[in-house]
Backbone as JSON, one array per atom type, in Angstrom:
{
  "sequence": "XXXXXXXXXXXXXXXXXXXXXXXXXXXXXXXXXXXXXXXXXXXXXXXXXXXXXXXXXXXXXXXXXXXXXXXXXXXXX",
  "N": [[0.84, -1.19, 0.0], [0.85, 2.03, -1.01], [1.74, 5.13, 0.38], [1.93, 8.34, 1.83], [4.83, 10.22, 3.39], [4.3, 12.04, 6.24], [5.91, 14.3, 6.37], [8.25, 14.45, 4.48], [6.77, 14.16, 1.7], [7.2, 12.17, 0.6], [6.03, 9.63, -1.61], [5.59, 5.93, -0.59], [5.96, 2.9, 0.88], [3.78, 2.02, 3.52], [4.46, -0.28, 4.74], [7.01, -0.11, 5.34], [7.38, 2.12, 7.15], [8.24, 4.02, 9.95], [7.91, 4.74, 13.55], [7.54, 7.75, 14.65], [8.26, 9.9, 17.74], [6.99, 13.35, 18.12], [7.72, 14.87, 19.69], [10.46, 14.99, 20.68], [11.24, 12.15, 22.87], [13.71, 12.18, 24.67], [13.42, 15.3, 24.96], [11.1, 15.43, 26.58], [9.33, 14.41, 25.26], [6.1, 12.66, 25.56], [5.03, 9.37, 25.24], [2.71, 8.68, 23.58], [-0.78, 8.8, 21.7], [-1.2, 10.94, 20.45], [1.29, 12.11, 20.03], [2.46, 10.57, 18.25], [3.31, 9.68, 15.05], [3.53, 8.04, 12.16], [6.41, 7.51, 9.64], [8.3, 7.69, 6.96], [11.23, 5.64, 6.8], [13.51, 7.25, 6.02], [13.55, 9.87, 6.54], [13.47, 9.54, 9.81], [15.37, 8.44, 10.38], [17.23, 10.82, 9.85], [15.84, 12.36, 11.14], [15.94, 11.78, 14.04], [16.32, 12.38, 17.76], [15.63, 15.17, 17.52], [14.33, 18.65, 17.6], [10.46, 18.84, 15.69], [10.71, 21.0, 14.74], [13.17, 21.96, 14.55], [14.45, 19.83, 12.93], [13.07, 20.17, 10.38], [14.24, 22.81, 10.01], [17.02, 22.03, 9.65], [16.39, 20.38, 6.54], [14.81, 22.25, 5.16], [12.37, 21.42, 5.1], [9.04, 22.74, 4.96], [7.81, 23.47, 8.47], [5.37, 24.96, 8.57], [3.36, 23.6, 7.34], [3.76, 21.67, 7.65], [3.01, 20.8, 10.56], [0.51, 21.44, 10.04], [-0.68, 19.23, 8.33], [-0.34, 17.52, 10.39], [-2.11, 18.2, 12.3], [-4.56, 17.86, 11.57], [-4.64, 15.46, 11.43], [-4.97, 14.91, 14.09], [-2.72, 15.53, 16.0], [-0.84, 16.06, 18.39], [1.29, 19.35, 18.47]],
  "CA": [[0.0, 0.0, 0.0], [1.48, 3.24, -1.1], [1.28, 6.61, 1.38], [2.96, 9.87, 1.76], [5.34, 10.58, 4.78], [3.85, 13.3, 6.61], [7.14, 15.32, 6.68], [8.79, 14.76, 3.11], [5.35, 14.15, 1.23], [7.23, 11.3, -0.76], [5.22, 8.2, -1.76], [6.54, 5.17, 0.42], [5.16, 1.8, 1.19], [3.21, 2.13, 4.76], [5.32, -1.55, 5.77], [8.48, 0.39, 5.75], [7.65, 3.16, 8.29], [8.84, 4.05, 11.37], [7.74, 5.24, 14.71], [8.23, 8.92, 15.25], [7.87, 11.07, 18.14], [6.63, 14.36, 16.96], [8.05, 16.09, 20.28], [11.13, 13.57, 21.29], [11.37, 11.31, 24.36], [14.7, 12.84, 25.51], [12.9, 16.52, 25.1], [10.2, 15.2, 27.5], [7.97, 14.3, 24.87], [5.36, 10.94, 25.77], [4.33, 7.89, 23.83], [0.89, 8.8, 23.82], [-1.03, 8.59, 20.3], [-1.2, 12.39, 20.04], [2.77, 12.73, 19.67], [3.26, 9.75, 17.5], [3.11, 9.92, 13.72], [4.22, 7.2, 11.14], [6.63, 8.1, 9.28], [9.42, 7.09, 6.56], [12.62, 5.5, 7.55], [14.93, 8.59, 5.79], [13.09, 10.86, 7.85], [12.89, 9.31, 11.19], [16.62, 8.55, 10.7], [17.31, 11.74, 10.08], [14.99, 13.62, 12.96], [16.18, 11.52, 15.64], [16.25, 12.75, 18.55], [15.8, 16.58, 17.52], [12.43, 18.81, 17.37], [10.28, 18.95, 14.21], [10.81, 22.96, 14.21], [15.23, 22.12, 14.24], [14.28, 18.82, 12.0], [12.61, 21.22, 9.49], [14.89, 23.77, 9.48], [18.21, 21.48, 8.59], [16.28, 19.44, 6.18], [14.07, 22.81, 4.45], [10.65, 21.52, 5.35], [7.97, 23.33, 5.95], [6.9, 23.16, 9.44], [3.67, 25.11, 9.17], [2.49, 22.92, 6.59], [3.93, 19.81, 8.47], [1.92, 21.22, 11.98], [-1.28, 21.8, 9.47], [-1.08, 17.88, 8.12], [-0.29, 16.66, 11.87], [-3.04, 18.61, 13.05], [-5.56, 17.21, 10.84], [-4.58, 13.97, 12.33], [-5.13, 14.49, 15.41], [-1.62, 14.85, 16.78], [-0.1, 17.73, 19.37], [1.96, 19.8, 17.65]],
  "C": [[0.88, 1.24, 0.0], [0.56, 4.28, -0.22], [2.19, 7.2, 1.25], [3.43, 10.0, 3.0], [4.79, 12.07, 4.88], [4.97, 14.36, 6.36], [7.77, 15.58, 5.41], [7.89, 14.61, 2.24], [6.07, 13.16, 0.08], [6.7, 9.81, 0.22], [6.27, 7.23, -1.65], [5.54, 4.12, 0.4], [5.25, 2.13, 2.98], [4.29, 1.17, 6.08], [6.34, -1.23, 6.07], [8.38, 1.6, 6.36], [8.09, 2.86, 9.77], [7.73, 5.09, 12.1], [8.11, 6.57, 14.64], [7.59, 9.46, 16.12], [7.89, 12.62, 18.38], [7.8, 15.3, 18.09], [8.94, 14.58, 20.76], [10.95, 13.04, 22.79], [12.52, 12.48, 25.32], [14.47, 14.51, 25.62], [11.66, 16.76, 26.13], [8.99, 14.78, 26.9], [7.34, 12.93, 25.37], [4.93, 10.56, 24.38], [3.37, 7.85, 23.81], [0.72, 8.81, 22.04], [-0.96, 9.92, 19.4], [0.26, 12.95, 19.59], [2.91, 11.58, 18.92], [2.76, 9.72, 16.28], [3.71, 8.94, 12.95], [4.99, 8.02, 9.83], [7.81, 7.51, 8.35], [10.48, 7.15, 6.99], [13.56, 6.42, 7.07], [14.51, 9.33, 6.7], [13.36, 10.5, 9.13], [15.09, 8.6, 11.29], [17.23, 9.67, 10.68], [16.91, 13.14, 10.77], [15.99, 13.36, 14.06], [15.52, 11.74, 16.43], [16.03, 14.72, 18.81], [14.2, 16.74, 17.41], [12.22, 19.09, 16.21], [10.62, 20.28, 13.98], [12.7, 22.48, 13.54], [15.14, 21.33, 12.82], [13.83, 19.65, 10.54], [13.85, 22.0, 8.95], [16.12, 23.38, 8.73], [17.78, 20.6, 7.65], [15.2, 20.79, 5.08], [13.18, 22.4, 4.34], [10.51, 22.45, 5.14], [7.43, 23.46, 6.88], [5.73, 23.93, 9.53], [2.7, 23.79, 8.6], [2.73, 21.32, 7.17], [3.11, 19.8, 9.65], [0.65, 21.16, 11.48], [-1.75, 20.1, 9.58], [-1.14, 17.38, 9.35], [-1.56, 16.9, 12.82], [-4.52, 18.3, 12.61], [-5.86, 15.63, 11.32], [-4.59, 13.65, 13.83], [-4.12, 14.87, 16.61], [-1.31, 16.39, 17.22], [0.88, 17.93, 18.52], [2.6, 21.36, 18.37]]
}
């Protein structure tokens, strides 16, 4: 099943995502459903442990438009 990573908007198979949390663990974020987002493995290797605003900025996202899609889904932002 093809989907779009929330964060780089490229088309990915769903079976090869990863776990991300939106606000990290080691930043105080929780594993609750509201901070966690599926997400492709380039991305989520390349977030880490950083926040989506830093993650954004060395990678030229968008974070409004990444906060808009996340927020459509439900998820704290």
């Amino acid at each position: 099943m093809n989907w779009k990573c929330p964060y780089c908007l490229e088309k990915k198979s769903i079976e090869k995502s990863e776990a991300d949390h939106i606000h990290p663990i080691n930043k105080g974020g929780l594993s609750t459903i509201q901070n966690m987002i599926l997400i492709c493995k380039p991305c989520n290797s390349k977030k880490k442990g950083t926040t989506l605003r830093v993650f954004c900025k060395k990678y030229n996202y968008n974070f409004d438009e990444i906060c808009e899609r996340l927020e459509k889904q439900g998820k704290d932002v």
